[in-house]
PDB file of C-alpha atoms in Angstrom:
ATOM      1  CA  UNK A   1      -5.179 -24.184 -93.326  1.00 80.00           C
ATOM      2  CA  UNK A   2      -2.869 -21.814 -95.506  1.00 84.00           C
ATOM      3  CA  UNK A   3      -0.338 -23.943 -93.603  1.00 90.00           C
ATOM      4  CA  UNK A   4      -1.460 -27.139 -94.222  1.00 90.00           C
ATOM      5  CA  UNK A   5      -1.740 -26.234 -97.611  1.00 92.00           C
ATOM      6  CA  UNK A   6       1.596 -24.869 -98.116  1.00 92.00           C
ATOM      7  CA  UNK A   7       3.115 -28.303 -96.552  1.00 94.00           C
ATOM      8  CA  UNK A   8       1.234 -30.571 -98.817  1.00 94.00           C
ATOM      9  CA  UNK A   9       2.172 -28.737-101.802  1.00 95.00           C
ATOM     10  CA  UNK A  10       5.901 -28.914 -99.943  1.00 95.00           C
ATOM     11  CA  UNK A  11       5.003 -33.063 -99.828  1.00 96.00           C
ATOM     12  CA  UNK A  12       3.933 -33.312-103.907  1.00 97.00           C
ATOM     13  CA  UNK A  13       6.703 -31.119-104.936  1.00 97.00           C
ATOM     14  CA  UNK A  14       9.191 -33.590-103.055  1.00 97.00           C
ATOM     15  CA  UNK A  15       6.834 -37.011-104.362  1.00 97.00           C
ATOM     16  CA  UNK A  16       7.407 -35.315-107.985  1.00 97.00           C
ATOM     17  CA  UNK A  17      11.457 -34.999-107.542  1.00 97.00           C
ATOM     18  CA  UNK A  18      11.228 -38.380-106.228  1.00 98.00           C
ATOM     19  CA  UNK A  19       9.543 -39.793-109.321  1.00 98.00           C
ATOM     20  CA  UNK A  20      11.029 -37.919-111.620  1.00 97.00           C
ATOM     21  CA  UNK A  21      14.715 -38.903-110.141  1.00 97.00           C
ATOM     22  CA  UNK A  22      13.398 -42.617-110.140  1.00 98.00           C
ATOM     23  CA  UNK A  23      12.754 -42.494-113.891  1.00 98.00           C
ATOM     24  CA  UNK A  24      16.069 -40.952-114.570  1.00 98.00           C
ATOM     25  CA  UNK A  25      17.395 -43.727-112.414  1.00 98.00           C
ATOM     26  CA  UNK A  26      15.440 -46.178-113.736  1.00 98.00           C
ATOM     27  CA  UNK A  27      16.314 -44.514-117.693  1.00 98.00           C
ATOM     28  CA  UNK A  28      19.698 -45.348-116.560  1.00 98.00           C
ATOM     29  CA  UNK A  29      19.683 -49.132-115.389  1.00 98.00           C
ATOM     30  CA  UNK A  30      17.270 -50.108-118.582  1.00 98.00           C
ATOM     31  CA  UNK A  31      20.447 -48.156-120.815  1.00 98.00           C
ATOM     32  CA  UNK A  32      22.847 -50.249-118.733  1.00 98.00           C
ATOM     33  CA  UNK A  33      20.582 -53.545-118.966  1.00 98.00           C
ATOM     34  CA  UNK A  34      20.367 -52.928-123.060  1.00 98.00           C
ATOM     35  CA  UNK A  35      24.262 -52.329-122.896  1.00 98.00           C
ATOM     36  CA  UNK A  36      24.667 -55.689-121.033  1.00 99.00           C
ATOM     37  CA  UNK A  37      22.331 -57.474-123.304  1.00 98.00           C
ATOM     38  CA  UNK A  38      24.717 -56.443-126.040  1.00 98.00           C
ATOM     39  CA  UNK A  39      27.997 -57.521-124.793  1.00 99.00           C
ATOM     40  CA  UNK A  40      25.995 -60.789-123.300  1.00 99.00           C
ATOM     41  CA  UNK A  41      24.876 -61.511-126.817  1.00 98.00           C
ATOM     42  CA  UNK A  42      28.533 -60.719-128.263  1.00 98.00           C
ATOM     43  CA  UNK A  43      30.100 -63.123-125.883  1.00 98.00           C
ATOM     44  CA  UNK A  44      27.726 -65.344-126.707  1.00 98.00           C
ATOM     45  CA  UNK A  45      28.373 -64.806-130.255  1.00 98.00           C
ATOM     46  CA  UNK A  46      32.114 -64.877-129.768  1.00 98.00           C
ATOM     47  CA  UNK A  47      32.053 -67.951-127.754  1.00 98.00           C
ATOM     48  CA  UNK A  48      30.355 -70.075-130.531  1.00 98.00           C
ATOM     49  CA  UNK A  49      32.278 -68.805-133.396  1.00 98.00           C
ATOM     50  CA  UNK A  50      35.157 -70.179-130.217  1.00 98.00           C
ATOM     51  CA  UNK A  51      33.618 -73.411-129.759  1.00 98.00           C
ATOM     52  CA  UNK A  52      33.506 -73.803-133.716  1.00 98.00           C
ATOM     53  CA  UNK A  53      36.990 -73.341-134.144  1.00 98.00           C
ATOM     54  CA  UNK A  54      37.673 -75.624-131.181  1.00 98.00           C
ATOM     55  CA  UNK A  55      35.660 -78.307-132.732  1.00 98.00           C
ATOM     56  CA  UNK A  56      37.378 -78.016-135.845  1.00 98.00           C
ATOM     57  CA  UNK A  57      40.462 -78.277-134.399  1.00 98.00           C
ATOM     58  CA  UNK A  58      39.646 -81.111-132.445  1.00 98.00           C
ATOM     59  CA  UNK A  59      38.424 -83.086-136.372  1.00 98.00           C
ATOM     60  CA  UNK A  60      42.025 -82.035-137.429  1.00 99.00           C
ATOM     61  CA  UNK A  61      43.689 -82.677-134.623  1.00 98.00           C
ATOM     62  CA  UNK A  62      41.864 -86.560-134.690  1.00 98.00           C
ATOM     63  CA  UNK A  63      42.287 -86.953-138.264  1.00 98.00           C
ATOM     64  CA  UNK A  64      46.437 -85.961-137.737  1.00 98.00           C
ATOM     65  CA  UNK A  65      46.500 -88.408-135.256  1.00 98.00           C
ATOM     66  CA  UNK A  66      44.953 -91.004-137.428  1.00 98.00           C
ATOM     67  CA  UNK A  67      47.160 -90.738-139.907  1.00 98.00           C
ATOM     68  CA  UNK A  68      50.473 -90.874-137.773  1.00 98.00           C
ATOM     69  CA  UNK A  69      48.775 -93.932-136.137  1.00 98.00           C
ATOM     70  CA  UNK A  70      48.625 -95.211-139.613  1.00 98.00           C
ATOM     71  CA  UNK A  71      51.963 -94.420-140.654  1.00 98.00           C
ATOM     72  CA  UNK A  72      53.508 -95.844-137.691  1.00 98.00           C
ATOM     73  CA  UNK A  73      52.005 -99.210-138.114  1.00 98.00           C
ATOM     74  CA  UNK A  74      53.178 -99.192-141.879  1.00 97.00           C
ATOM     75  CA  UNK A  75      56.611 -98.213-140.781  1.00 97.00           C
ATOM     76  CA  UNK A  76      56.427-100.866-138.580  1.00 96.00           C
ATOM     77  CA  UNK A  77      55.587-103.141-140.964  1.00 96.00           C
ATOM     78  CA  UNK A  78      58.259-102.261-142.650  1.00 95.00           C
ATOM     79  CA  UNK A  79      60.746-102.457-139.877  1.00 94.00           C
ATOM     80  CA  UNK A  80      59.883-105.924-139.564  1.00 94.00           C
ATOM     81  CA  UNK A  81      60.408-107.087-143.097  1.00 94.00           C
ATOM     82  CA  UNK A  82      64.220-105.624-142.756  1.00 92.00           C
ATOM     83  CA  UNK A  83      66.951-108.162-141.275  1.00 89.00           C
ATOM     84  CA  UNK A  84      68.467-107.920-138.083  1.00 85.00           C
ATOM     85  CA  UNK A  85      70.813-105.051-137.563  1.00 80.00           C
ATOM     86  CA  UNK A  86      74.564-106.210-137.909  1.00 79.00           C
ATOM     87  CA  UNK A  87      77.812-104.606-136.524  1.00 71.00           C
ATOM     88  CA  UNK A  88      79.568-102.497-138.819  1.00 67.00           C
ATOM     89  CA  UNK A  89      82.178-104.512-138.817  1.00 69.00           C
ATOM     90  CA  UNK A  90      80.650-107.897-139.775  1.00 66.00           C
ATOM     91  CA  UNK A  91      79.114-105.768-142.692  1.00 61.00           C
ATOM     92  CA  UNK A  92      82.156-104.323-143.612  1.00 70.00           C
ATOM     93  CA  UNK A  93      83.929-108.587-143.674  1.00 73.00           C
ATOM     94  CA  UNK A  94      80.501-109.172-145.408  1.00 68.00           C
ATOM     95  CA  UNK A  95      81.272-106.960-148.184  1.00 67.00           C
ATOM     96  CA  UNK A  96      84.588-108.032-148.545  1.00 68.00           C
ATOM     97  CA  UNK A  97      83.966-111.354-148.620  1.00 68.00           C
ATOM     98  CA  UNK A  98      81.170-111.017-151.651  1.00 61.00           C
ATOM     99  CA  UNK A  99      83.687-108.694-153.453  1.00 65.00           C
ATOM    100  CA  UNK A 100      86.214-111.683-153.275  1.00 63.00           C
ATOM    101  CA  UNK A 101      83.058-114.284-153.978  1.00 59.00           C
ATOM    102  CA  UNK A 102      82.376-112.257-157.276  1.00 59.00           C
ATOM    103  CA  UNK A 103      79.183-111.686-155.255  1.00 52.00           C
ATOM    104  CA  UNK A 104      77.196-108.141-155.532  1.00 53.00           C
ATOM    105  CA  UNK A 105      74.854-107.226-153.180  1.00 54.00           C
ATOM    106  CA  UNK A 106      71.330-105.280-154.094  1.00 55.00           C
ATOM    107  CA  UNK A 107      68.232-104.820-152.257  1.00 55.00           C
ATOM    108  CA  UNK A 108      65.230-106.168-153.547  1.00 57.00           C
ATOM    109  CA  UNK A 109      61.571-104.175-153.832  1.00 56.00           C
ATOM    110  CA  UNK A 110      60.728-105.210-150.318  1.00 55.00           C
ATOM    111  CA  UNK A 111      64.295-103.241-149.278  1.00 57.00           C
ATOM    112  CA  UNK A 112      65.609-106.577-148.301  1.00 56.00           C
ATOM    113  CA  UNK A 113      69.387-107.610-148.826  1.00 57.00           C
ATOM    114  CA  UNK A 114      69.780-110.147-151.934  1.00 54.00           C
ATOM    115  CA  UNK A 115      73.115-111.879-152.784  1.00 53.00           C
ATOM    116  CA  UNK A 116      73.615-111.992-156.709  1.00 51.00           C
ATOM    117  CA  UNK A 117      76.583-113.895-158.150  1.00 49.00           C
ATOM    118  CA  UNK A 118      78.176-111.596-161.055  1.00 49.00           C
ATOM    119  CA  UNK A 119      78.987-112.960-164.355  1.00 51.00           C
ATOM    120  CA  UNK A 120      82.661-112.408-165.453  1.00 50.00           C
ATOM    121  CA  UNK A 121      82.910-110.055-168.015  1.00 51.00           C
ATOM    122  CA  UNK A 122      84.918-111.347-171.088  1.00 52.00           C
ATOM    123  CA  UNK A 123      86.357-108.528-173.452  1.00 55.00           C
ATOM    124  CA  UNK A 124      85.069-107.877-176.087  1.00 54.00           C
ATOM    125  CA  UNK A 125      81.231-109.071-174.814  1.00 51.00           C
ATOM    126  CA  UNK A 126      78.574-106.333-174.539  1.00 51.00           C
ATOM    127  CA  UNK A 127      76.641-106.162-171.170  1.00 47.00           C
ATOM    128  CA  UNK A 128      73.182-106.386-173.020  1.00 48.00           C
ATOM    129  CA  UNK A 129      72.423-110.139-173.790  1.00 38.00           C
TER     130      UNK A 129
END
């Protein structure tokens, strides 16, 4: 019986170092779990203050592309109200002839090439009539 005895208490000993290493293990992965929690929920954190930044990039990124979409169509606009590109050298016989014409040659608002005829200048005459 002493025996018996002696082997049981042997048993609850060894059931008490059991549970008590089970709550120190147990301690351990609810620390760890809480730890986790904390980085999950500063990732999470992180990754919206991310997806924020993304998004407003994006807006700018839209709006930029707006407005080069915009300026390109005015540009072309513009492109098309210009005359056809001449060879250098026809300008060049261009300008020569409008020098010998008495003719000047000024852009208008549009940026268009006008032909103006000069007036002579007499001696003597002021410029502002």
């Amino acid at each position: 019986m002493l025996n018996e005895l002696d082997s049981l208490s042997e048993k609850i000993t060894r059931l008490l170092r059991l549970v008590d290493s089970n709550r120190q293990t147990l301690g351990d992965r609810e620390t760890q779990l809480n730890r986790m929690r904390v980085e999950r929920d500063e990732a999470l954190t992180a990754n919206h203050a991310l997806r924020a930044e993304r998004d407003a990039l994006r807006q700018e990124r839209d709006t930029l592309l707006a407005k080069i979409e915009d300026a390109q169509v005015k540009l072309n606009a513009i492109l098309e109200k210009l005359p056809p590109p001449r060879d250098r050298n026809a300008a060049q016989q261009d300008g020569a002839d409008a020098r010998a014409d008495g003719n000047t040659h000024h852009h208008d608002a549009a940026g268009a090439e006008v032909m103006a005829e000069q007036e002579p200048h007499v001696e003597g005459e002021s410029y502002g009539r």
